[in-house]
Amino acid sequence: MKKLLAFGPIFIILAAFLWSLDGLLRVSLYSLPPIVVVFWEHFIGFLILLPLLLPKWKAVTAIKPKVWGAFAWVTVLSSILGTVLYTAALGKVNYIQFSVVVLLQQTQPLFVVLFGRLILKERIEKVFWPLLVVALVGAYLVSFPTGSVNVGTGTGTAIAALMAVGAAFSWGSSTAFSRYALIRLPSLVVTGLRFGLASVLGILLVVAMGYQNQAAGITTNQLWMLMGIALSTGMVALVIYYYGLKRTPARVSAICELTWPLSAVALDYVYFHKTLALSQWVGAVLLLASITAVSRMGKKASAT
């Protein structure tokens, strides 16, 4: 059991699976401005984590400026900007599933590897690059069963593409900065502070953008849904993810996170009874093979 708990990639894979369920939970929240949803899900998560964060307050007061800088980067780019950019990009293409937005967002592992090298000084094994290529090809085939990307979304496509790359940059770079903080602090402290800082920034942006009425006027059903997100695909998923990321090199995490498109398509198959194309089966095999191989790399890296 101790060996299992020390094997970080399995927790990253579990978190990615939970994230694939996120779309099902957020359907009823599309009427709310994205920043309102971002604020509430972080604030609810912070309230739940606060009793666990308070006993570790000494560790919080001892945080060094560079680590606070990492928190600032993650809060602004991952918690706020990445989510808003991705949601806005989908809006530009009328929420067409598996559009060019999804494709460009899958460039995220490239930013994870880049910032893992720059920020964490991670050594990148030669075998990693072909595994990354195989994983990205697998993710493409899983996401686009016909092999083509839908770009027939009007003039908003180019803007949506830039927003999607911005989201990939925000989330990918934040993986490295999150690990930078996790190496130095307990994972619960990192999670709690991220949700607390994102709550403060979120409410400031809500006020600055004039969405106070929408934030204060959420319905009981929407509040219950936000709590459900916090206890599954939101706060709980991030706690699991950070537990795994603390024990896993960023470059390994980058590929393990590609479990998300695989599990999303599997959910379509099981829940919506959508038949998988042959290309999706091929992509699934490629993804599983690359994730398995890179997970073994992570196990060796954590043992050294």
PDB file of C-alpha atoms in Angstrom:
ATOM      1  CA  MET A   1       0.000   0.000   0.000  1.00  0.00           C
ATOM      2  CA  LYS A   2       2.883   2.388   0.794  1.00  0.00           C
ATOM      3  CA  LYS A   3       4.377   1.740  -2.653  1.00  0.00           C
ATOM      4  CA  LEU A   4       1.015   2.437  -4.277  1.00  0.00           C
ATOM      5  CA  LEU A   5       0.586   5.725  -2.361  1.00  0.00           C
ATOM      6  CA  ALA A   6       4.090   6.769  -3.400  1.00  0.00           C
ATOM      7  CA  PHE A   7       3.372   6.128  -7.097  1.00  0.00           C
ATOM      8  CA  GLY A   8       2.345   9.587  -8.251  1.00  0.00           C
ATOM      9  CA  PRO A   9       1.201   8.933 -11.866  1.00  0.00           C
ATOM     10  CA  ILE A  10      -1.770   6.828 -10.761  1.00  0.00           C
ATOM     11  CA  PHE A  11      -3.200   9.818  -8.861  1.00  0.00           C
ATOM     12  CA  ILE A  12      -2.683  12.118 -11.864  1.00  0.00           C
ATOM     13  CA  ILE A  13      -4.528   9.612 -14.056  1.00  0.00           C
ATOM     14  CA  LEU A  14      -7.375   9.459 -11.509  1.00  0.00           C
ATOM     15  CA  ALA A  15      -7.606  13.269 -11.414  1.00  0.00           C
ATOM     16  CA  ALA A  16      -7.676  13.411 -15.221  1.00  0.00           C
ATOM     17  CA  PHE A  17     -10.530  10.907 -15.215  1.00  0.00           C
ATOM     18  CA  LEU A  18     -12.487  13.117 -12.810  1.00  0.00           C
ATOM     19  CA  TRP A  19     -11.852  16.153 -15.036  1.00  0.00           C
ATOM     20  CA  SER A  20     -13.402  14.280 -17.961  1.00  0.00           C
ATOM     21  CA  LEU A  21     -16.686  14.235 -16.017  1.00  0.00           C
ATOM     22  CA  ASP A  22     -16.601  18.005 -15.575  1.00  0.00           C
ATOM     23  CA  GLY A  23     -18.591  18.805 -18.701  1.00  0.00           C
ATOM     24  CA  LEU A  24     -21.563  16.800 -17.483  1.00  0.00           C
ATOM     25  CA  LEU A  25     -21.702  18.797 -14.260  1.00  0.00           C
ATOM     26  CA  ARG A  26     -21.258  22.247 -15.804  1.00  0.00           C
ATOM     27  CA  VAL A  27     -24.057  22.045 -18.376  1.00  0.00           C
ATOM     28  CA  SER A  28     -26.529  23.751 -16.040  1.00  0.00           C
ATOM     29  CA  LEU A  29     -24.032  26.565 -15.306  1.00  0.00           C
ATOM     30  CA  TYR A  30     -23.565  27.844 -18.876  1.00  0.00           C
ATOM     31  CA  SER A  31     -25.988  30.705 -18.182  1.00  0.00           C
ATOM     32  CA  LEU A  32     -23.530  32.173 -15.659  1.00  0.00           C
ATOM     33  CA  PRO A  33     -20.513  34.304 -16.690  1.00  0.00           C
ATOM     34  CA  PRO A  34     -17.333  32.156 -16.573  1.00  0.00           C
ATOM     35  CA  ILE A  35     -15.677  34.335 -13.912  1.00  0.00           C
ATOM     36  CA  VAL A  36     -18.711  33.873 -11.621  1.00  0.00           C
ATOM     37  CA  VAL A  37     -18.411  30.094 -11.909  1.00  0.00           C
ATOM     38  CA  VAL A  38     -14.646  30.316 -11.327  1.00  0.00           C
ATOM     39  CA  PHE A  39     -15.144  32.416  -8.192  1.00  0.00           C
ATOM     40  CA  TRP A  40     -17.813  30.220  -6.632  1.00  0.00           C
ATOM     41  CA  GLU A  41     -16.114  26.893  -7.281  1.00  0.00           C
ATOM     42  CA  HIS A  42     -12.860  28.186  -5.763  1.00  0.00           C
ATOM     43  CA  PHE A  43     -14.582  29.847  -2.806  1.00  0.00           C
ATOM     44  CA  ILE A  44     -16.551  26.709  -1.940  1.00  0.00           C
ATOM     45  CA  GLY A  45     -13.396  24.606  -2.270  1.00  0.00           C
ATOM     46  CA  PHE A  46     -11.477  27.012  -0.032  1.00  0.00           C
ATOM     47  CA  LEU A  47     -14.157  26.883   2.681  1.00  0.00           C
ATOM     48  CA  ILE A  48     -13.951  23.081   2.681  1.00  0.00           C
ATOM     49  CA  LEU A  49     -10.138  23.108   2.840  1.00  0.00           C
ATOM     50  CA  LEU A  50      -9.842  25.890   5.432  1.00  0.00           C
ATOM     51  CA  PRO A  51     -10.130  23.602   8.530  1.00  0.00           C
ATOM     52  CA  LEU A  52      -7.278  21.500   7.115  1.00  0.00           C
ATOM     53  CA  LEU A  53      -5.202  24.566   6.229  1.00  0.00           C
ATOM     54  CA  LEU A  54      -5.376  26.361   9.602  1.00  0.00           C
ATOM     55  CA  PRO A  55      -3.342  23.746  11.585  1.00  0.00           C
ATOM     56  CA  LYS A  56      -0.535  24.194   9.022  1.00  0.00           C
ATOM     57  CA  TRP A  57      -0.457  27.982   9.335  1.00  0.00           C
ATOM     58  CA  LYS A  58       3.180  28.010  10.482  1.00  0.00           C
ATOM     59  CA  ALA A  59       4.158  26.487   7.164  1.00  0.00           C
ATOM     60  CA  VAL A  60       2.191  29.247   5.400  1.00  0.00           C
ATOM     61  CA  THR A  61       3.933  32.062   7.300  1.00  0.00           C
ATOM     62  CA  ALA A  62       7.334  30.549   6.468  1.00  0.00           C
ATOM     63  CA  ILE A  63       6.754  30.542   2.702  1.00  0.00           C
ATOM     64  CA  LYS A  64       9.558  32.287   0.804  1.00  0.00           C
ATOM     65  CA  PRO A  65       8.967  35.035  -1.786  1.00  0.00           C
ATOM     66  CA  LYS A  66       9.869  32.803  -4.758  1.00  0.00           C
ATOM     67  CA  VAL A  67       7.228  30.280  -3.701  1.00  0.00           C
ATOM     68  CA  TRP A  68       4.661  33.077  -3.329  1.00  0.00           C
ATOM     69  CA  GLY A  69       5.611  34.069  -6.862  1.00  0.00           C
ATOM     70  CA  ALA A  70       4.812  30.524  -8.011  1.00  0.00           C
ATOM     71  CA  PHE A  71       1.438  30.763  -6.245  1.00  0.00           C
ATOM     72  CA  ALA A  72       0.735  34.080  -7.969  1.00  0.00           C
ATOM     73  CA  TRP A  73       1.531  32.565 -11.379  1.00  0.00           C
ATOM     74  CA  VAL A  74      -0.695  29.524 -10.786  1.00  0.00           C
ATOM     75  CA  THR A  75      -3.549  31.602  -9.365  1.00  0.00           C
ATOM     76  CA  VAL A  76      -3.627  34.157 -12.168  1.00  0.00           C
ATOM     77  CA  LEU A  77      -2.871  31.874 -15.116  1.00  0.00           C
ATOM     78  CA  SER A  78      -4.298  28.478 -14.166  1.00  0.00           C
ATOM     79  CA  SER A  79      -7.196  29.213 -11.831  1.00  0.00           C
ATOM     80  CA  ILE A  80      -8.452  32.330 -13.605  1.00  0.00           C
ATOM     81  CA  LEU A  81      -6.984  33.113 -17.039  1.00  0.00           C
ATOM     82  CA  GLY A  82      -6.722  29.552 -18.393  1.00  0.00           C
ATOM     83  CA  THR A  83     -10.301  28.676 -17.465  1.00  0.00           C
ATOM     84  CA  VAL A  84     -11.731  31.946 -18.777  1.00  0.00           C
ATOM     85  CA  LEU A  85      -9.746  31.734 -22.050  1.00  0.00           C
ATOM     86  CA  TYR A  86     -10.817  28.140 -22.684  1.00  0.00           C
ATOM     87  CA  THR A  87     -14.473  28.873 -21.916  1.00  0.00           C
ATOM     88  CA  ALA A  88     -14.381  32.019 -24.087  1.00  0.00           C
ATOM     89  CA  ALA A  89     -12.710  30.088 -26.917  1.00  0.00           C
ATOM     90  CA  LEU A  90     -15.487  27.519 -26.896  1.00  0.00           C
ATOM     91  CA  GLY A  91     -17.988  30.367 -27.000  1.00  0.00           C
ATOM     92  CA  LYS A  92     -16.283  31.779 -30.105  1.00  0.00           C
ATOM     93  CA  VAL A  93     -16.935  28.520 -31.958  1.00  0.00           C
ATOM     94  CA  ASN A  94     -20.438  28.069 -30.530  1.00  0.00           C
ATOM     95  CA  TYR A  95     -19.392  25.266 -28.169  1.00  0.00           C
ATOM     96  CA  ILE A  96     -18.764  22.819 -31.028  1.00  0.00           C
ATOM     97  CA  GLN A  97     -17.375  19.757 -29.301  1.00  0.00           C
ATOM     98  CA  PHE A  98     -13.915  18.575 -30.357  1.00  0.00           C
ATOM     99  CA  SER A  99     -13.285  21.661 -32.472  1.00  0.00           C
ATOM    100  CA  VAL A 100      -9.992  23.387 -33.183  1.00  0.00           C
ATOM    101  CA  VAL A 101     -10.138  24.638 -29.587  1.00  0.00           C
ATOM    102  CA  VAL A 102      -9.762  21.111 -28.193  1.00  0.00           C
ATOM    103  CA  LEU A 103      -6.966  20.322 -30.636  1.00  0.00           C
ATOM    104  CA  LEU A 104      -4.882  23.370 -29.736  1.00  0.00           C
ATOM    105  CA  GLN A 105      -5.527  22.907 -26.014  1.00  0.00           C
ATOM    106  CA  GLN A 106      -3.789  19.537 -26.374  1.00  0.00           C
ATOM    107  CA  THR A 107      -0.520  21.404 -26.964  1.00  0.00           C
ATOM    108  CA  GLN A 108      -0.481  21.807 -23.179  1.00  0.00           C
ATOM    109  CA  PRO A 109       2.085  18.972 -22.634  1.00  0.00           C
ATOM    110  CA  LEU A 110       4.609  20.894 -24.734  1.00  0.00           C
ATOM    111  CA  PHE A 111       4.382  23.850 -22.355  1.00  0.00           C
ATOM    112  CA  VAL A 112       4.618  21.509 -19.354  1.00  0.00           C
ATOM    113  CA  VAL A 113       7.862  20.022 -20.695  1.00  0.00           C
ATOM    114  CA  LEU A 114       9.275  23.465 -21.570  1.00  0.00           C
ATOM    115  CA  PHE A 115       8.572  24.988 -18.154  1.00  0.00           C
ATOM    116  CA  GLY A 116       9.589  21.782 -16.373  1.00  0.00           C
ATOM    117  CA  ARG A 117      12.986  22.287 -17.973  1.00  0.00           C
ATOM    118  CA  LEU A 118      13.152  26.039 -17.312  1.00  0.00           C
ATOM    119  CA  ILE A 119      11.711  26.167 -13.791  1.00  0.00           C
ATOM    120  CA  LEU A 120      12.432  22.725 -12.330  1.00  0.00           C
ATOM    121  CA  LYS A 121      15.608  21.943 -14.296  1.00  0.00           C
ATOM    122  CA  GLU A 122      14.190  18.523 -15.147  1.00  0.00           C
ATOM    123  CA  ARG A 123      16.351  16.279 -17.255  1.00  0.00           C
ATOM    124  CA  ILE A 124      14.449  15.060 -20.306  1.00  0.00           C
ATOM    125  CA  GLU A 125      15.323  11.537 -21.400  1.00  0.00           C
ATOM    126  CA  LYS A 126      15.734  10.900 -25.130  1.00  0.00           C
ATOM    127  CA  VAL A 127      13.025   8.230 -25.026  1.00  0.00           C
ATOM    128  CA  PHE A 128      10.553  10.791 -23.699  1.00  0.00           C
ATOM    129  CA  TRP A 129      10.213  12.670 -27.005  1.00  0.00           C
ATOM    130  CA  PRO A 130       8.927   9.738 -29.097  1.00  0.00           C
ATOM    131  CA  LEU A 131       6.569   8.850 -26.241  1.00  0.00           C
ATOM    132  CA  LEU A 132       5.241  12.419 -26.259  1.00  0.00           C
ATOM    133  CA  VAL A 133       4.688  12.276 -30.022  1.00  0.00           C
ATOM    134  CA  VAL A 134       2.848   8.936 -29.708  1.00  0.00           C
ATOM    135  CA  ALA A 135       0.707  10.353 -26.880  1.00  0.00           C
ATOM    136  CA  LEU A 136      -0.224  13.482 -28.862  1.00  0.00           C
ATOM    137  CA  VAL A 137      -1.084  11.408 -31.950  1.00  0.00           C
ATOM    138  CA  GLY A 138      -3.204   9.122 -29.768  1.00  0.00           C
ATOM    139  CA  ALA A 139      -4.992  12.107 -28.197  1.00  0.00           C
ATOM    140  CA  TYR A 140      -5.648  13.535 -31.676  1.00  0.00           C
ATOM    141  CA  LEU A 141      -7.131  10.281 -32.966  1.00  0.00           C
ATOM    142  CA  VAL A 142      -9.297   9.882 -29.865  1.00  0.00           C
ATOM    143  CA  SER A 143     -10.574  13.457 -30.093  1.00  0.00           C
ATOM    144  CA  PHE A 144     -11.050  13.582 -33.877  1.00  0.00           C
ATOM    145  CA  PRO A 145     -12.370  10.212 -35.121  1.00  0.00           C
ATOM    146  CA  THR A 146     -12.706  11.467 -38.705  1.00  0.00           C
ATOM    147  CA  GLY A 147      -9.148  12.750 -38.738  1.00  0.00           C
ATOM    148  CA  SER A 148     -10.247  16.287 -39.592  1.00  0.00           C
ATOM    149  CA  VAL A 149     -10.653  19.385 -37.436  1.00  0.00           C
ATOM    150  CA  ASN A 150     -13.850  21.406 -37.672  1.00  0.00           C
ATOM    151  CA  VAL A 151     -12.810  24.941 -38.615  1.00  0.00           C
ATOM    152  CA  GLY A 152     -16.135  25.922 -40.145  1.00  0.00           C
ATOM    153  CA  THR A 153     -17.088  28.114 -37.220  1.00  0.00           C
ATOM    154  CA  GLY A 154     -17.039  31.537 -38.794  1.00  0.00           C
ATOM    155  CA  THR A 155     -14.697  34.459 -38.162  1.00  0.00           C
ATOM    156  CA  GLY A 156     -14.282  33.543 -34.499  1.00  0.00           C
ATOM    157  CA  THR A 157     -12.078  30.536 -35.265  1.00  0.00           C
ATOM    158  CA  ALA A 158      -8.769  32.431 -35.401  1.00  0.00           C
ATOM    159  CA  ILE A 159      -9.490  34.245 -32.152  1.00  0.00           C
ATOM    160  CA  ALA A 160     -10.644  30.987 -30.562  1.00  0.00           C
ATOM    161  CA  ALA A 161      -7.401  29.319 -31.654  1.00  0.00           C
ATOM    162  CA  LEU A 162      -5.307  32.019 -29.980  1.00  0.00           C
ATOM    163  CA  MET A 163      -7.403  31.735 -26.822  1.00  0.00           C
ATOM    164  CA  ALA A 164      -6.994  27.937 -26.801  1.00  0.00           C
ATOM    165  CA  VAL A 165      -3.208  28.224 -27.089  1.00  0.00           C
ATOM    166  CA  GLY A 166      -3.312  30.820 -24.314  1.00  0.00           C
ATOM    167  CA  ALA A 167      -5.224  28.359 -22.117  1.00  0.00           C
ATOM    168  CA  ALA A 168      -2.729  25.593 -22.929  1.00  0.00           C
ATOM    169  CA  PHE A 169       0.149  27.926 -22.032  1.00  0.00           C
ATOM    170  CA  SER A 170      -1.564  28.965 -18.793  1.00  0.00           C
ATOM    171  CA  TRP A 171      -2.290  25.419 -17.625  1.00  0.00           C
ATOM    172  CA  GLY A 172       0.932  23.871 -18.920  1.00  0.00           C
ATOM    173  CA  SER A 173       3.254  26.429 -17.345  1.00  0.00           C
ATOM    174  CA  SER A 174       1.255  26.281 -14.106  1.00  0.00           C
ATOM    175  CA  THR A 175       1.966  22.557 -13.802  1.00  0.00           C
ATOM    176  CA  ALA A 176       5.672  23.359 -13.449  1.00  0.00           C
ATOM    177  CA  PHE A 177       5.080  26.226 -11.022  1.00  0.00           C
ATOM    178  CA  SER A 178       2.687  24.057  -8.973  1.00  0.00           C
ATOM    179  CA  ARG A 179       5.329  21.342  -8.682  1.00  0.00           C
ATOM    180  CA  TYR A 180       7.866  24.014  -7.678  1.00  0.00           C
ATOM    181  CA  ALA A 181       5.621  24.859  -4.712  1.00  0.00           C
ATOM    182  CA  LEU A 182       4.740  21.218  -3.999  1.00  0.00           C
ATOM    183  CA  ILE A 183       8.402  20.242  -3.628  1.00  0.00           C
ATOM    184  CA  ARG A 184       8.615  22.737  -0.761  1.00  0.00           C
ATOM    185  CA  LEU A 185       5.193  22.450   0.894  1.00  0.00           C
ATOM    186  CA  PRO A 186       2.540  19.811   1.764  1.00  0.00           C
ATOM    187  CA  SER A 187       0.067  19.258  -1.058  1.00  0.00           C
ATOM    188  CA  LEU A 188      -2.930  20.288   1.080  1.00  0.00           C
ATOM    189  CA  VAL A 189      -1.264  23.630   1.854  1.00  0.00           C
ATOM    190  CA  VAL A 190      -0.628  24.256  -1.841  1.00  0.00           C
ATOM    191  CA  THR A 191      -4.208  23.323  -2.751  1.00  0.00           C
ATOM    192  CA  GLY A 192      -5.739  25.414   0.032  1.00  0.00           C
ATOM    193  CA  LEU A 193      -3.678  28.502  -0.769  1.00  0.00           C
ATOM    194  CA  ARG A 194      -4.413  28.198  -4.477  1.00  0.00           C
ATOM    195  CA  PHE A 195      -8.157  28.102  -3.819  1.00  0.00           C
ATOM    196  CA  GLY A 196      -7.938  30.941  -1.291  1.00  0.00           C
ATOM    197  CA  LEU A 197      -5.933  33.232  -3.578  1.00  0.00           C
ATOM    198  CA  ALA A 198      -8.164  32.381  -6.560  1.00  0.00           C
ATOM    199  CA  SER A 199     -11.242  33.242  -4.462  1.00  0.00           C
ATOM    200  CA  VAL A 200      -9.834  36.693  -3.641  1.00  0.00           C
ATOM    201  CA  LEU A 201      -8.804  37.395  -7.223  1.00  0.00           C
ATOM    202  CA  GLY A 202     -12.074  35.946  -8.493  1.00  0.00           C
ATOM    203  CA  ILE A 203     -14.295  38.230  -6.422  1.00  0.00           C
ATOM    204  CA  LEU A 204     -12.196  41.257  -7.397  1.00  0.00           C
ATOM    205  CA  LEU A 205     -12.683  40.403 -11.072  1.00  0.00           C
ATOM    206  CA  VAL A 206     -16.409  39.768 -10.527  1.00  0.00           C
ATOM    207  CA  VAL A 207     -16.759  43.290  -9.105  1.00  0.00           C
ATOM    208  CA  ALA A 208     -14.480  44.861 -11.724  1.00  0.00           C
ATOM    209  CA  MET A 209     -16.484  43.267 -14.547  1.00  0.00           C
ATOM    210  CA  GLY A 210     -19.834  44.237 -13.021  1.00  0.00           C
ATOM    211  CA  TYR A 211     -21.119  40.704 -12.352  1.00  0.00           C
ATOM    212  CA  GLN A 212     -22.016  41.224  -8.675  1.00  0.00           C
ATOM    213  CA  ASN A 213     -25.713  40.597  -9.272  1.00  0.00           C
ATOM    214  CA  GLN A 214     -25.062  37.356 -11.145  1.00  0.00           C
ATOM    215  CA  ALA A 215     -22.675  36.163  -8.420  1.00  0.00           C
ATOM    216  CA  ALA A 216     -25.130  36.981  -5.635  1.00  0.00           C
ATOM    217  CA  GLY A 217     -28.161  35.734  -7.550  1.00  0.00           C
ATOM    218  CA  ILE A 218     -27.195  32.115  -8.216  1.00  0.00           C
ATOM    219  CA  THR A 219     -30.046  29.707  -7.691  1.00  0.00           C
ATOM    220  CA  THR A 220     -30.183  26.923  -5.120  1.00  0.00           C
ATOM    221  CA  ASN A 221     -29.780  24.320  -7.863  1.00  0.00           C
ATOM    222  CA  GLN A 222     -26.718  26.130  -9.218  1.00  0.00           C
ATOM    223  CA  LEU A 223     -25.226  26.309  -5.723  1.00  0.00           C
ATOM    224  CA  TRP A 224     -25.735  22.580  -5.224  1.00  0.00           C
ATOM    225  CA  MET A 225     -24.131  21.922  -8.594  1.00  0.00           C
ATOM    226  CA  LEU A 226     -21.140  24.097  -7.666  1.00  0.00           C
ATOM    227  CA  MET A 227     -20.787  22.144  -4.424  1.00  0.00           C
ATOM    228  CA  GLY A 228     -20.973  18.925  -6.412  1.00  0.00           C
ATOM    229  CA  ILE A 229     -18.182  20.178  -8.685  1.00  0.00           C
ATOM    230  CA  ALA A 230     -16.045  21.127  -5.678  1.00  0.00           C
ATOM    231  CA  LEU A 231     -16.463  17.655  -4.170  1.00  0.00           C
ATOM    232  CA  SER A 232     -15.653  15.817  -7.397  1.00  0.00           C
ATOM    233  CA  THR A 233     -14.106  17.410 -10.478  1.00  0.00           C
ATOM    234  CA  GLY A 234     -12.954  20.622  -8.773  1.00  0.00           C
ATOM    235  CA  MET A 235     -11.315  20.782  -5.374  1.00  0.00           C
ATOM    236  CA  VAL A 236     -11.219  17.029  -4.756  1.00  0.00           C
ATOM    237  CA  ALA A 237      -9.714  16.342  -8.186  1.00  0.00           C
ATOM    238  CA  LEU A 238      -7.045  19.001  -7.592  1.00  0.00           C
ATOM    239  CA  VAL A 239      -6.168  17.532  -4.173  1.00  0.00           C
ATOM    240  CA  ILE A 240      -5.675  14.150  -5.848  1.00  0.00           C
ATOM    241  CA  TYR A 241      -3.731  15.737  -8.717  1.00  0.00           C
ATOM    242  CA  TYR A 242      -1.401  17.689  -6.431  1.00  0.00           C
ATOM    243  CA  TYR A 243      -0.773  14.603  -4.316  1.00  0.00           C
ATOM    244  CA  GLY A 244       0.363  12.840  -7.489  1.00  0.00           C
ATOM    245  CA  LEU A 245       2.257  15.822  -8.946  1.00  0.00           C
ATOM    246  CA  LYS A 246       4.309  16.149  -5.752  1.00  0.00           C
ATOM    247  CA  ARG A 247       5.625  12.635  -6.460  1.00  0.00           C
ATOM    248  CA  THR A 248       5.873  12.870 -10.265  1.00  0.00           C
ATOM    249  CA  PRO A 249       8.150  14.842 -12.614  1.00  0.00           C
ATOM    250  CA  ALA A 250       6.252  17.491 -14.595  1.00  0.00           C
ATOM    251  CA  ARG A 251       7.183  15.905 -17.945  1.00  0.00           C
ATOM    252  CA  VAL A 252       5.652  12.577 -16.835  1.00  0.00           C
ATOM    253  CA  SER A 253       2.552  14.348 -15.551  1.00  0.00           C
ATOM    254  CA  ALA A 254       2.118  15.986 -18.976  1.00  0.00           C
ATOM    255  CA  ILE A 255       1.440  12.654 -20.656  1.00  0.00           C
ATOM    256  CA  CYS A 256      -0.534  11.134 -17.786  1.00  0.00           C
ATOM    257  CA  GLU A 257      -2.950  14.073 -18.011  1.00  0.00           C
ATOM    258  CA  LEU A 258      -3.822  12.987 -21.558  1.00  0.00           C
ATOM    259  CA  THR A 259      -6.002  10.391 -19.844  1.00  0.00           C
ATOM    260  CA  TRP A 260      -8.589  13.185 -20.014  1.00  0.00           C
ATOM    261  CA  PRO A 261      -9.540  12.887 -23.726  1.00  0.00           C
ATOM    262  CA  LEU A 262      -9.395   9.095 -23.480  1.00  0.00           C
ATOM    263  CA  SER A 263     -11.732   8.916 -20.503  1.00  0.00           C
ATOM    264  CA  ALA A 264     -14.010  11.599 -22.002  1.00  0.00           C
ATOM    265  CA  VAL A 265     -14.536   9.470 -25.119  1.00  0.00           C
ATOM    266  CA  ALA A 266     -14.974   6.352 -22.971  1.00  0.00           C
ATOM    267  CA  LEU A 267     -17.662   8.255 -21.051  1.00  0.00           C
ATOM    268  CA  ASP A 268     -19.403   9.075 -24.336  1.00  0.00           C
ATOM    269  CA  TYR A 269     -19.342   5.363 -25.162  1.00  0.00           C
ATOM    270  CA  VAL A 270     -20.652   4.148 -21.800  1.00  0.00           C
ATOM    271  CA  TYR A 271     -22.991   6.981 -20.795  1.00  0.00           C
ATOM    272  CA  PHE A 272     -24.280   8.218 -24.172  1.00  0.00           C
ATOM    273  CA  HIS A 273     -23.862   4.911 -26.049  1.00  0.00           C
ATOM    274  CA  LYS A 274     -21.807   6.569 -28.796  1.00  0.00           C
ATOM    275  CA  THR A 275     -19.965   3.988 -30.904  1.00  0.00           C
ATOM    276  CA  LEU A 276     -16.200   4.477 -31.132  1.00  0.00           C
ATOM    277  CA  ALA A 277     -14.613   4.748 -34.578  1.00  0.00           C
ATOM    278  CA  LEU A 278     -11.696   2.508 -35.501  1.00  0.00           C
ATOM    279  CA  SER A 279      -9.344   5.510 -35.347  1.00  0.00           C
ATOM    280  CA  GLN A 280     -10.453   6.162 -31.757  1.00  0.00           C
ATOM    281  CA  TRP A 281      -9.632   2.586 -30.772  1.00  0.00           C
ATOM    282  CA  VAL A 282      -6.198   3.004 -32.373  1.00  0.00           C
ATOM    283  CA  GLY A 283      -5.735   6.316 -30.563  1.00  0.00           C
ATOM    284  CA  ALA A 284      -6.791   4.733 -27.269  1.00  0.00           C
ATOM    285  CA  VAL A 285      -4.180   1.987 -27.682  1.00  0.00           C
ATOM    286  CA  LEU A 286      -1.479   4.561 -28.473  1.00  0.00           C
ATOM    287  CA  LEU A 287      -2.470   6.690 -25.486  1.00  0.00           C
ATOM    288  CA  LEU A 288      -2.577   3.740 -23.071  1.00  0.00           C
ATOM    289  CA  ALA A 289       0.801   2.487 -24.310  1.00  0.00           C
ATOM    290  CA  SER A 290       2.469   5.888 -23.961  1.00  0.00           C
ATOM    291  CA  ILE A 291       0.887   6.580 -20.555  1.00  0.00           C
ATOM    292  CA  THR A 292       1.997   3.169 -19.284  1.00  0.00           C
ATOM    293  CA  ALA A 293       5.543   3.686 -20.560  1.00  0.00           C
ATOM    294  CA  VAL A 294       5.900   7.190 -19.173  1.00  0.00           C
ATOM    295  CA  SER A 295       4.391   6.111 -15.840  1.00  0.00           C
ATOM    296  CA  ARG A 296       7.227   3.604 -15.523  1.00  0.00           C
ATOM    297  CA  MET A 297       9.632   6.458 -16.222  1.00  0.00           C
ATOM    298  CA  GLY A 298       8.007   8.380 -13.390  1.00  0.00           C
ATOM    299  CA  LYS A 299       8.402   5.442 -11.040  1.00  0.00           C
ATOM    300  CA  LYS A 300      12.121   5.204 -11.833  1.00  0.00           C
ATOM    301  CA  ALA A 301      12.537   8.972 -11.480  1.00  0.00           C
ATOM    302  CA  SER A 302      10.865   9.034  -8.067  1.00  0.00           C
ATOM    303  CA  ALA A 303      13.012   6.164  -6.891  1.00  0.00           C
ATOM    304  CA  THR A 304      16.275   7.973  -7.715  1.00  0.00           C
TER     305      THR A 304
END
